[in-house]
């Protein structure tokens, strides 16, 4: 059965129910490991790690760290789980995930539903896997101090993963994006780096940014990440804008838009950051990756690694293999001998 048929069946379910069924399915099947067969040209060293390919699973798909081992086995070069908050929380009222089929997009206003750090930590501890794991952390909705929540998550997870992603860009936790402002960002980064120093942690820290920012915000963020020696950026999260060209009747649902309609904006943001930070700080490009061509655009814009979520929903799990094959062909066709050589060639 091809994925288009499966997709039309999935369409009959509520999107969140379909996702839970997919997680249950993945938890219970055996997947032979595909990753060792990656083309040499896709190898890249980033964040002090060797990636066999640059295609990663974006945060939000595996919120409770239940299936990242299976996703790595499917051929993803790395997987990011979360967003995880200190305490378990339910998230916003349902329905809160909407498929915009005609636009190959999703709008979600989940609000970080997750089982909380203690339960998820035990799961990660018991599920030792080879492969690169990122842990995405955030604050609880009712938190007294959001910074303390990030610090608490950092303390608990830093030695269980390959990198920590500080998520300041979900649009579904009120005012979370205020951490993009100079003073708030400075305070957050200094507290994270202080705890990192106290714990003598070598785990890289990356920051996940909103696509709904202007050039002034970009300058502030660049100044801070350079000053605090951050290890990387994830560009970008979902958008609360970009509704004008959508055709689906769900286009005005409140929440963050992902998928094809945010591809161009995400690429533009990647280019703008790359122009300032060059190769000093690696970029993980995310937003609308759904083919080898869209993956290649992001690499050329300045991303060293990629992630996807919505593309996986619309095209199915074998999209990972397709993207890798197509990307390797595109790199060779343009005469590159490694992925690294292509990073940022279109940023000017
Ligand atoms: C249903 C859904 C839930 C998400 N949850 C999270 C999350 O918990 N934390 C986070 O950092 N990003 C989350 N994201 C954002 C994705 O990680 C990604 O940044 C965004 O969807 C753009 O990539 P895409 O177009 O490939 O989906 C979520 C996205 C979707 C569609």
mmCIF file of C-alpha atoms and ligand atoms in Angstrom:
data_model
loop_
_atom_site.group_PDB
_atom_site.id
_atom_site.type_symbol
_atom_site.label_atom_id
_atom_site.label_comp_id
_atom_site.label_asym_id
_atom_site.label_seq_id
_atom_site.Cartn_x
_atom_site.Cartn_y
_atom_site.Cartn_z
ATOM 1 C CA UNK A 1 0.000 0.000 0.000
ATOM 2 C CA UNK A 2 1.527 3.380 -0.913
ATOM 3 C CA UNK A 3 1.583 6.273 1.539
ATOM 4 C CA UNK A 4 -1.057 8.320 -0.356
ATOM 5 C CA UNK A 5 -3.630 5.635 0.425
ATOM 6 C CA UNK A 6 -2.486 5.401 4.046
ATOM 7 C CA UNK A 7 -2.584 9.200 4.256
ATOM 8 C CA UNK A 8 -6.195 9.365 3.036
ATOM 9 C CA UNK A 9 -7.120 6.812 5.709
ATOM 10 C CA UNK A 10 -5.257 8.789 8.379
ATOM 11 C CA UNK A 11 -7.176 11.875 7.224
ATOM 12 C CA UNK A 12 -10.383 10.346 8.502
ATOM 13 C CA UNK A 13 -9.064 10.517 12.085
ATOM 14 C CA UNK A 14 -8.626 13.557 14.269
ATOM 15 C CA UNK A 15 -4.955 14.604 13.654
ATOM 16 C CA UNK A 16 -3.962 14.211 17.290
ATOM 17 C CA UNK A 17 -5.544 10.757 17.516
ATOM 18 C CA UNK A 18 -3.782 9.756 14.280
ATOM 19 C CA UNK A 19 -0.503 10.911 15.818
ATOM 20 C CA UNK A 20 -1.056 8.878 19.009
ATOM 21 C CA UNK A 21 -1.843 5.821 16.890
ATOM 22 C CA UNK A 22 1.353 6.367 14.887
ATOM 23 C CA UNK A 23 3.389 6.592 18.127
ATOM 24 C CA UNK A 24 1.774 3.381 19.451
ATOM 25 C CA UNK A 25 2.481 1.652 16.147
ATOM 26 C CA UNK A 26 6.118 2.776 16.107
ATOM 27 C CA UNK A 27 6.586 1.691 19.726
ATOM 28 C CA UNK A 28 5.485 -1.803 18.883
ATOM 29 C CA UNK A 29 7.262 -2.574 15.654
ATOM 30 C CA UNK A 30 10.772 -3.683 14.956
ATOM 31 C CA UNK A 31 12.643 -1.477 12.460
ATOM 32 C CA UNK A 32 15.934 -2.727 11.026
ATOM 33 C CA UNK A 33 18.617 -0.034 11.059
ATOM 34 C CA UNK A 34 19.027 1.839 7.738
ATOM 35 C CA UNK A 35 21.403 4.613 8.783
ATOM 36 C CA UNK A 36 24.677 2.801 8.094
ATOM 37 C CA UNK A 37 23.954 2.959 4.365
ATOM 38 C CA UNK A 38 24.134 6.749 4.103
ATOM 39 C CA UNK A 39 26.072 8.209 1.171
ATOM 40 C CA UNK A 40 29.544 9.505 2.167
ATOM 41 C CA UNK A 41 28.721 12.964 0.782
ATOM 42 C CA UNK A 42 26.018 13.420 3.456
ATOM 43 C CA UNK A 43 28.404 13.058 6.397
ATOM 44 C CA UNK A 44 29.009 16.210 8.411
ATOM 45 C CA UNK A 45 30.662 17.163 11.719
ATOM 46 C CA UNK A 46 28.565 19.598 13.734
ATOM 47 C CA UNK A 47 28.295 20.351 17.494
ATOM 48 C CA UNK A 48 31.377 18.195 17.993
ATOM 49 C CA UNK A 49 29.511 15.116 16.690
ATOM 50 C CA UNK A 50 29.724 13.062 13.536
ATOM 51 C CA UNK A 51 26.376 12.998 11.725
ATOM 52 C CA UNK A 52 25.995 10.250 9.102
ATOM 53 C CA UNK A 53 23.398 12.444 7.383
ATOM 54 C CA UNK A 54 21.930 15.888 8.136
ATOM 55 C CA UNK A 55 18.213 14.970 8.181
ATOM 56 C CA UNK A 56 16.776 15.151 11.705
ATOM 57 C CA UNK A 57 13.428 14.650 13.366
ATOM 58 C CA UNK A 58 12.047 17.986 14.613
ATOM 59 C CA UNK A 59 10.783 18.516 18.160
ATOM 60 C CA UNK A 60 7.103 17.894 18.810
ATOM 61 C CA UNK A 61 6.787 14.553 17.034
ATOM 62 C CA UNK A 62 8.209 12.523 19.919
ATOM 63 C CA UNK A 63 7.250 14.748 22.834
ATOM 64 C CA UNK A 64 7.682 12.064 25.494
ATOM 65 C CA UNK A 65 10.790 10.343 24.068
ATOM 66 C CA UNK A 66 8.925 7.139 23.239
ATOM 67 C CA UNK A 67 10.061 6.398 19.691
ATOM 68 C CA UNK A 68 13.275 8.278 18.948
ATOM 69 C CA UNK A 69 15.134 4.966 18.717
ATOM 70 C CA UNK A 70 12.718 3.856 15.971
ATOM 71 C CA UNK A 71 13.045 7.169 14.128
ATOM 72 C CA UNK A 72 16.837 6.870 14.186
ATOM 73 C CA UNK A 73 16.504 3.335 12.858
ATOM 74 C CA UNK A 74 14.337 4.690 10.012
ATOM 75 C CA UNK A 75 17.372 6.644 8.831
ATOM 76 C CA UNK A 76 17.132 10.044 10.518
ATOM 77 C CA UNK A 77 20.631 11.391 11.184
ATOM 78 C CA UNK A 78 19.452 12.630 14.589
ATOM 79 C CA UNK A 79 16.265 13.053 16.586
ATOM 80 C CA UNK A 80 15.114 15.830 18.894
ATOM 81 C CA UNK A 81 12.534 14.929 21.553
ATOM 82 C CA UNK A 82 10.285 17.244 23.594
ATOM 83 C CA UNK A 83 9.420 19.935 24.366
ATOM 84 C CA UNK A 84 9.802 18.634 27.924
ATOM 85 C CA UNK A 85 8.787 20.739 30.932
ATOM 86 C CA UNK A 86 9.652 20.106 34.617
ATOM 87 C CA UNK A 87 6.118 19.042 35.615
ATOM 88 C CA UNK A 88 3.763 16.939 33.509
ATOM 89 C CA UNK A 89 1.028 19.056 31.885
ATOM 90 C CA UNK A 90 -2.041 18.516 29.725
ATOM 91 C CA UNK A 91 -1.584 21.372 27.278
ATOM 92 C CA UNK A 92 -4.424 23.383 25.751
ATOM 93 C CA UNK A 93 -8.008 22.278 25.175
ATOM 94 C CA UNK A 94 -8.740 19.961 22.240
ATOM 95 C CA UNK A 95 -9.101 20.178 19.280
ATOM 96 C CA UNK A 96 -5.677 21.783 19.003
ATOM 97 C CA UNK A 97 -4.045 20.250 15.904
ATOM 98 C CA UNK A 98 -5.405 20.972 12.407
ATOM 99 C CA UNK A 99 -4.351 19.521 9.064
ATOM 100 C CA UNK A 100 -4.446 21.980 6.172
ATOM 101 C CA UNK A 101 -4.281 19.368 3.419
ATOM 102 C CA UNK A 102 -4.533 21.741 0.454
ATOM 103 C CA UNK A 103 -1.586 23.729 1.811
ATOM 104 C CA UNK A 104 0.511 20.746 2.984
ATOM 105 C CA UNK A 105 0.531 22.415 6.372
ATOM 106 C CA UNK A 106 -0.462 21.984 10.007
ATOM 107 C CA UNK A 107 -1.645 24.504 12.574
ATOM 108 C CA UNK A 108 -1.126 23.431 16.186
ATOM 109 C CA UNK A 109 -1.814 25.047 19.533
ATOM 110 C CA UNK A 110 -0.838 22.090 21.708
ATOM 111 C CA UNK A 111 0.864 24.094 24.472
ATOM 112 C CA UNK A 112 3.547 21.549 25.469
ATOM 113 C CA UNK A 113 1.498 18.542 26.622
ATOM 114 C CA UNK A 114 4.084 16.120 28.041
ATOM 115 C CA UNK A 115 4.682 13.637 30.830
ATOM 116 C CA UNK A 116 7.148 15.853 32.661
ATOM 117 C CA UNK A 117 10.885 15.544 33.133
ATOM 118 C CA UNK A 118 11.024 12.766 35.760
ATOM 119 C CA UNK A 119 9.016 10.199 33.829
ATOM 120 C CA UNK A 120 10.695 11.080 30.544
ATOM 121 C CA UNK A 121 14.128 11.067 32.147
ATOM 122 C CA UNK A 122 13.638 7.465 33.371
ATOM 123 C CA UNK A 123 12.528 6.496 29.883
ATOM 124 C CA UNK A 124 15.599 8.025 28.247
ATOM 125 C CA UNK A 125 17.847 6.409 30.874
ATOM 126 C CA UNK A 126 16.390 2.990 30.143
ATOM 127 C CA UNK A 127 16.457 3.381 26.364
ATOM 128 C CA UNK A 128 20.153 3.604 25.559
ATOM 129 C CA UNK A 129 20.558 4.013 21.808
ATOM 130 C CA UNK A 130 23.419 4.717 19.513
ATOM 131 C CA UNK A 131 22.731 7.844 17.537
ATOM 132 C CA UNK A 132 22.396 11.537 18.104
ATOM 133 C CA UNK A 133 19.676 12.665 20.490
ATOM 134 C CA UNK A 134 18.660 16.254 21.137
ATOM 135 C CA UNK A 135 16.454 17.153 24.101
ATOM 136 C CA UNK A 136 14.206 20.172 23.696
ATOM 137 C CA UNK A 137 13.233 21.901 26.958
ATOM 138 C CA UNK A 138 10.723 24.539 27.997
ATOM 139 C CA UNK A 139 8.845 25.989 30.965
ATOM 140 C CA UNK A 140 5.523 24.880 32.467
ATOM 141 C CA UNK A 141 2.509 27.046 31.725
ATOM 142 C CA UNK A 142 1.938 27.848 35.433
ATOM 143 C CA UNK A 143 5.617 28.227 36.262
ATOM 144 C CA UNK A 144 6.677 30.785 38.891
ATOM 145 C CA UNK A 145 10.072 31.237 37.219
ATOM 146 C CA UNK A 146 10.440 30.195 33.603
ATOM 147 C CA UNK A 147 14.217 30.490 33.791
ATOM 148 C CA UNK A 148 14.275 28.099 36.783
ATOM 149 C CA UNK A 149 12.272 25.629 34.675
ATOM 150 C CA UNK A 150 14.837 25.694 31.863
ATOM 151 C CA UNK A 151 17.650 25.302 34.413
ATOM 152 C CA UNK A 152 15.865 22.363 36.099
ATOM 153 C CA UNK A 153 15.441 20.601 32.750
ATOM 154 C CA UNK A 154 19.040 21.309 31.786
ATOM 155 C CA UNK A 155 20.327 19.820 35.061
ATOM 156 C CA UNK A 156 18.321 16.644 34.557
ATOM 157 C CA UNK A 157 18.994 16.025 30.898
ATOM 158 C CA UNK A 158 22.414 17.432 30.026
ATOM 159 C CA UNK A 159 24.245 14.153 30.535
ATOM 160 C CA UNK A 160 21.629 12.043 28.754
ATOM 161 C CA UNK A 161 21.766 13.583 25.306
ATOM 162 C CA UNK A 162 23.971 14.884 22.497
ATOM 163 C CA UNK A 163 22.642 18.451 22.756
ATOM 164 C CA UNK A 164 20.059 20.511 24.619
ATOM 165 C CA UNK A 165 17.678 22.759 22.682
ATOM 166 C CA UNK A 166 16.285 25.753 24.549
ATOM 167 C CA UNK A 167 12.867 26.390 23.088
ATOM 168 C CA UNK A 168 11.885 30.063 23.398
ATOM 169 C CA UNK A 169 9.751 30.122 20.286
ATOM 170 C CA UNK A 170 6.549 28.125 20.718
ATOM 171 C CA UNK A 171 3.625 30.483 20.061
ATOM 172 C CA UNK A 172 1.325 28.379 22.251
ATOM 173 C CA UNK A 173 2.744 29.233 25.678
ATOM 174 C CA UNK A 174 1.756 32.797 26.446
ATOM 175 C CA UNK A 175 4.609 35.318 26.210
ATOM 176 C CA UNK A 176 7.267 32.613 25.777
ATOM 177 C CA UNK A 177 8.555 34.521 22.786
ATOM 178 C CA UNK A 178 9.428 37.450 25.081
ATOM 179 C CA UNK A 179 12.713 35.573 25.557
ATOM 180 C CA UNK A 180 13.675 36.928 22.127
ATOM 181 C CA UNK A 181 14.035 40.366 23.756
ATOM 182 C CA UNK A 182 17.534 41.549 24.683
ATOM 183 C CA UNK A 183 17.271 41.626 28.493
ATOM 184 C CA UNK A 184 15.241 38.432 28.854
ATOM 185 C CA UNK A 185 17.470 36.500 26.459
ATOM 186 C CA UNK A 186 20.623 37.695 28.188
ATOM 187 C CA UNK A 187 19.289 36.640 31.590
ATOM 188 C CA UNK A 188 18.193 33.224 30.298
ATOM 189 C CA UNK A 189 21.457 32.473 28.521
ATOM 190 C CA UNK A 190 23.604 33.618 31.423
ATOM 191 C CA UNK A 191 21.688 31.340 33.846
ATOM 192 C CA UNK A 192 21.955 28.367 31.488
ATOM 193 C CA UNK A 193 25.644 28.895 30.931
ATOM 194 C CA UNK A 194 26.205 29.345 34.654
ATOM 195 C CA UNK A 195 24.617 25.982 35.471
ATOM 196 C CA UNK A 196 26.526 24.435 32.604
ATOM 197 C CA UNK A 197 29.747 25.691 34.146
ATOM 198 C CA UNK A 198 28.822 24.556 37.662
ATOM 199 C CA UNK A 199 28.034 21.066 36.359
ATOM 200 C CA UNK A 200 31.137 21.111 34.174
ATOM 201 C CA UNK A 201 28.847 20.048 31.344
ATOM 202 C CA UNK A 202 30.246 19.711 27.839
ATOM 203 C CA UNK A 203 26.804 19.212 26.267
ATOM 204 C CA UNK A 204 26.211 21.694 23.425
ATOM 205 C CA UNK A 205 23.329 24.132 23.867
ATOM 206 C CA UNK A 206 21.275 25.366 20.920
ATOM 207 C CA UNK A 207 18.485 27.944 20.845
ATOM 208 C CA UNK A 208 15.242 27.538 18.877
ATOM 209 C CA UNK A 209 13.980 30.741 17.305
ATOM 210 C CA UNK A 210 10.644 32.003 15.967
ATOM 211 C CA UNK A 211 10.213 32.786 12.251
ATOM 212 C CA UNK A 212 8.091 35.844 13.187
ATOM 213 C CA UNK A 213 11.044 38.126 13.932
ATOM 214 C CA UNK A 214 12.487 41.234 12.297
ATOM 215 C CA UNK A 215 16.033 42.303 11.440
ATOM 216 C CA UNK A 216 16.393 44.104 14.786
ATOM 217 C CA UNK A 217 15.555 40.862 16.634
ATOM 218 C CA UNK A 218 18.077 38.968 14.494
ATOM 219 C CA UNK A 219 20.829 41.413 15.445
ATOM 220 C CA UNK A 220 19.983 41.127 19.157
ATOM 221 C CA UNK A 221 19.970 37.325 19.007
ATOM 222 C CA UNK A 222 23.268 37.180 17.099
ATOM 223 C CA UNK A 223 24.938 39.560 19.538
ATOM 224 C CA UNK A 224 23.839 37.420 22.493
ATOM 225 C CA UNK A 225 24.658 34.022 21.078
ATOM 226 C CA UNK A 226 28.134 35.193 20.111
ATOM 227 C CA UNK A 227 28.664 36.805 23.508
ATOM 228 C CA UNK A 228 27.487 33.698 25.368
ATOM 229 C CA UNK A 229 29.287 31.301 23.030
ATOM 230 C CA UNK A 230 26.169 29.333 22.267
ATOM 231 C CA UNK A 231 26.719 26.167 20.237
ATOM 232 C CA UNK A 232 23.952 26.426 17.652
ATOM 233 C CA UNK A 233 20.622 27.767 16.442
ATOM 234 C CA UNK A 234 17.460 25.972 15.357
ATOM 235 C CA UNK A 235 15.735 28.077 12.665
ATOM 236 C CA UNK A 236 12.744 28.033 12.882
ATOM 237 C CA UNK A 237 9.693 27.131 14.942
ATOM 238 C CA UNK A 238 6.096 27.512 13.673
ATOM 239 C CA UNK A 239 4.608 30.852 12.556
ATOM 240 C CA UNK A 240 1.626 32.817 13.837
ATOM 241 C CA UNK A 241 1.670 34.787 10.569
ATOM 242 C CA UNK A 242 1.759 33.786 6.871
ATOM 243 C CA UNK A 243 -1.979 33.047 6.630
ATOM 244 C CA UNK A 244 -2.787 35.236 3.600
ATOM 245 C CA UNK A 245 -1.883 32.726 0.874
ATOM 246 C CA UNK A 246 -3.419 29.662 2.510
ATOM 247 C CA UNK A 247 -6.455 28.049 0.891
ATOM 248 C CA UNK A 248 -7.605 25.520 3.497
ATOM 249 C CA UNK A 249 -10.758 26.340 5.481
ATOM 250 C CA UNK A 250 -8.725 25.794 8.676
ATOM 251 C CA UNK A 251 -6.361 28.644 7.830
ATOM 252 C CA UNK A 252 -7.620 30.940 10.567
ATOM 253 C CA UNK A 253 -7.224 28.509 13.445
ATOM 254 C CA UNK A 254 -5.138 30.021 16.223
ATOM 255 C CA UNK A 255 -1.697 28.455 16.652
ATOM 256 C CA UNK A 256 1.607 27.861 14.919
ATOM 257 C CA UNK A 257 1.712 27.146 11.202
ATOM 258 C CA UNK A 258 4.191 24.567 9.888
ATOM 259 C CA UNK A 259 4.954 22.862 6.581
ATOM 260 C CA UNK A 260 5.270 24.118 3.004
ATOM 261 C CA UNK A 261 3.883 27.655 3.634
ATOM 262 C CA UNK A 262 6.704 28.496 6.067
ATOM 263 C CA UNK A 263 9.531 27.130 3.909
ATOM 264 C CA UNK A 264 10.477 30.426 2.248
ATOM 265 C CA UNK A 265 10.363 32.484 5.441
ATOM 266 C CA UNK A 266 12.448 29.911 7.267
ATOM 267 C CA UNK A 267 15.036 29.988 4.443
ATOM 268 C CA UNK A 268 15.161 33.777 4.529
ATOM 269 C CA UNK A 269 15.754 33.784 8.293
ATOM 270 C CA UNK A 270 18.504 31.165 7.877
ATOM 271 C CA UNK A 271 20.196 33.329 5.225
ATOM 272 C CA UNK A 272 20.021 36.434 7.419
ATOM 273 C CA UNK A 273 21.534 34.659 10.418
ATOM 274 C CA UNK A 274 24.202 32.950 8.303
ATOM 275 C CA UNK A 275 25.261 36.281 6.842
ATOM 276 C CA UNK A 276 26.060 37.528 10.349
ATOM 277 C CA UNK A 277 27.373 34.427 12.101
ATOM 278 C CA UNK A 278 28.932 32.640 9.081
ATOM 279 C CA UNK A 279 30.466 29.328 10.139
ATOM 280 C CA UNK A 280 31.007 30.385 13.736
ATOM 281 C CA UNK A 281 27.692 28.953 14.945
ATOM 282 C CA UNK A 282 25.983 26.089 13.121
ATOM 283 C CA UNK A 283 22.352 26.349 12.069
ATOM 284 C CA UNK A 284 19.788 23.547 12.156
ATOM 285 C CA UNK A 285 17.304 24.501 9.420
ATOM 286 C CA UNK A 286 13.654 23.562 9.914
ATOM 287 C CA UNK A 287 10.351 24.625 8.356
ATOM 288 C CA UNK A 288 8.829 23.147 5.220
ATOM 289 C CA UNK A 289 11.435 20.504 4.386
ATOM 290 C CA UNK A 290 9.596 17.869 2.361
ATOM 291 C CA UNK A 291 11.979 16.787 -0.444
ATOM 292 C CA UNK A 292 15.627 16.685 -1.470
ATOM 293 C CA UNK A 293 15.185 20.056 -3.179
ATOM 294 C CA UNK A 294 13.765 21.799 -0.097
ATOM 295 C CA UNK A 295 16.479 20.215 2.047
ATOM 296 C CA UNK A 296 19.174 21.402 -0.402
ATOM 297 C CA UNK A 297 17.785 24.978 -0.383
ATOM 298 C CA UNK A 298 18.187 25.121 3.382
ATOM 299 C CA UNK A 299 21.768 23.814 3.226
ATOM 300 C CA UNK A 300 22.624 26.403 0.563
ATOM 301 C CA UNK A 301 20.924 29.092 2.685
ATOM 302 C CA UNK A 302 23.262 28.307 5.595
ATOM 303 C CA UNK A 303 21.984 25.263 7.498
ATOM 304 C CA UNK A 304 24.468 22.518 8.383
ATOM 305 C CA UNK A 305 21.705 20.212 9.600
ATOM 306 C CA UNK A 306 17.974 19.947 8.873
ATOM 307 C CA UNK A 307 14.852 18.836 10.665
ATOM 308 C CA UNK A 308 11.309 18.048 9.618
ATOM 309 C CA UNK A 309 7.949 17.244 11.098
ATOM 310 C CA UNK A 310 5.077 18.261 8.783
ATOM 311 C CA UNK A 311 6.744 16.709 5.706
ATOM 312 C CA UNK A 312 6.768 13.421 7.565
ATOM 313 C CA UNK A 313 3.020 13.686 8.226
ATOM 314 C CA UNK A 314 2.186 14.327 4.556
ATOM 315 C CA UNK A 315 4.724 12.065 2.873
ATOM 316 C CA UNK A 316 5.248 9.243 5.376
ATOM 317 C CA UNK A 317 8.314 7.751 7.048
ATOM 318 C CA UNK A 318 10.112 6.787 3.854
ATOM 319 C CA UNK A 319 10.500 10.473 3.003
ATOM 320 C CA UNK A 320 13.731 10.374 5.024
ATOM 321 C CA UNK A 321 15.348 7.967 2.582
ATOM 322 C CA UNK A 322 14.019 9.934 -0.413
ATOM 323 C CA UNK A 323 15.371 13.231 0.936
ATOM 324 C CA UNK A 324 18.790 11.697 1.562
ATOM 325 C CA UNK A 325 19.014 10.162 -1.921
ATOM 326 C CA UNK A 326 17.826 13.335 -3.662
ATOM 327 C CA UNK A 327 20.100 15.565 -1.578
ATOM 328 C CA UNK A 328 23.170 13.437 -2.331
ATOM 329 C CA UNK A 329 22.347 13.616 -6.078
ATOM 330 C CA UNK A 330 21.864 17.397 -6.000
ATOM 331 C CA UNK A 331 25.179 17.950 -4.196
ATOM 332 C CA UNK A 332 27.056 15.784 -6.697
ATOM 333 C CA UNK A 333 25.313 17.379 -9.682
ATOM 334 C CA UNK A 334 26.551 20.805 -8.557
ATOM 335 C CA UNK A 335 30.104 19.514 -8.105
ATOM 336 C CA UNK A 336 30.303 19.544 -4.297
ATOM 337 C CA UNK A 337 32.440 16.856 -2.735
ATOM 338 C CA UNK A 338 30.921 17.253 0.737
ATOM 339 C CA UNK A 339 27.794 18.640 2.350
ATOM 340 C CA UNK A 340 29.902 21.142 4.301
ATOM 341 C CA UNK A 341 31.069 22.782 1.055
ATOM 342 C CA UNK A 342 27.481 23.663 0.137
ATOM 343 C CA UNK A 343 26.554 25.235 3.480
ATOM 344 C CA UNK A 344 25.662 28.888 2.990
ATOM 345 C CA UNK A 345 26.632 29.246 -0.688
ATOM 346 C CA UNK A 346 23.344 31.125 -1.333
ATOM 347 C CA UNK A 347 23.456 33.312 1.757
ATOM 348 C CA UNK A 348 24.735 36.433 -0.047
HETATM 349 C C1 LIG B 1 2.046 19.193 15.890
HETATM 350 C C2 LIG B 1 3.339 19.923 16.136
HETATM 351 C C3 LIG B 1 3.872 19.998 17.414
HETATM 352 C C4 LIG B 1 5.077 20.673 17.641
HETATM 353 N N1 LIG B 1 5.600 20.708 18.891
HETATM 354 C C5 LIG B 1 6.801 21.314 19.101
HETATM 355 C C6 LIG B 1 7.398 21.324 20.392
HETATM 356 O O1 LIG B 1 6.887 20.748 21.348
HETATM 357 N N2 LIG B 1 8.578 21.976 20.535
HETATM 358 C C7 LIG B 1 9.215 22.609 19.500
HETATM 359 O O2 LIG B 1 10.293 23.168 19.684
HETATM 360 N N3 LIG B 1 8.664 22.600 18.262
HETATM 361 C C8 LIG B 1 7.490 21.974 18.051
HETATM 362 N N4 LIG B 1 6.945 21.960 16.783
HETATM 363 C C9 LIG B 1 7.633 22.718 15.711
HETATM 364 C C10 LIG B 1 8.534 21.824 14.854
HETATM 365 O O3 LIG B 1 9.580 21.280 15.607
HETATM 366 C C11 LIG B 1 9.105 22.625 13.674
HETATM 367 O O4 LIG B 1 9.926 23.655 14.190
HETATM 368 C C12 LIG B 1 8.031 23.257 12.809
HETATM 369 O O5 LIG B 1 6.914 22.398 12.694
HETATM 370 C C13 LIG B 1 8.530 23.570 11.403
HETATM 371 O O6 LIG B 1 8.973 22.385 10.738
HETATM 372 P P1 LIG B 1 8.067 21.563 9.695
HETATM 373 O O7 LIG B 1 7.546 22.544 8.683
HETATM 374 O O8 LIG B 1 8.983 20.530 9.123
HETATM 375 O O9 LIG B 1 6.961 20.949 10.490
HETATM 376 C C14 LIG B 1 5.747 21.284 16.540
HETATM 377 C C15 LIG B 1 5.202 21.192 15.260
HETATM 378 C C16 LIG B 1 4.026 20.520 15.038
HETATM 379 C C17 LIG B 1 3.480 20.433 13.647
#
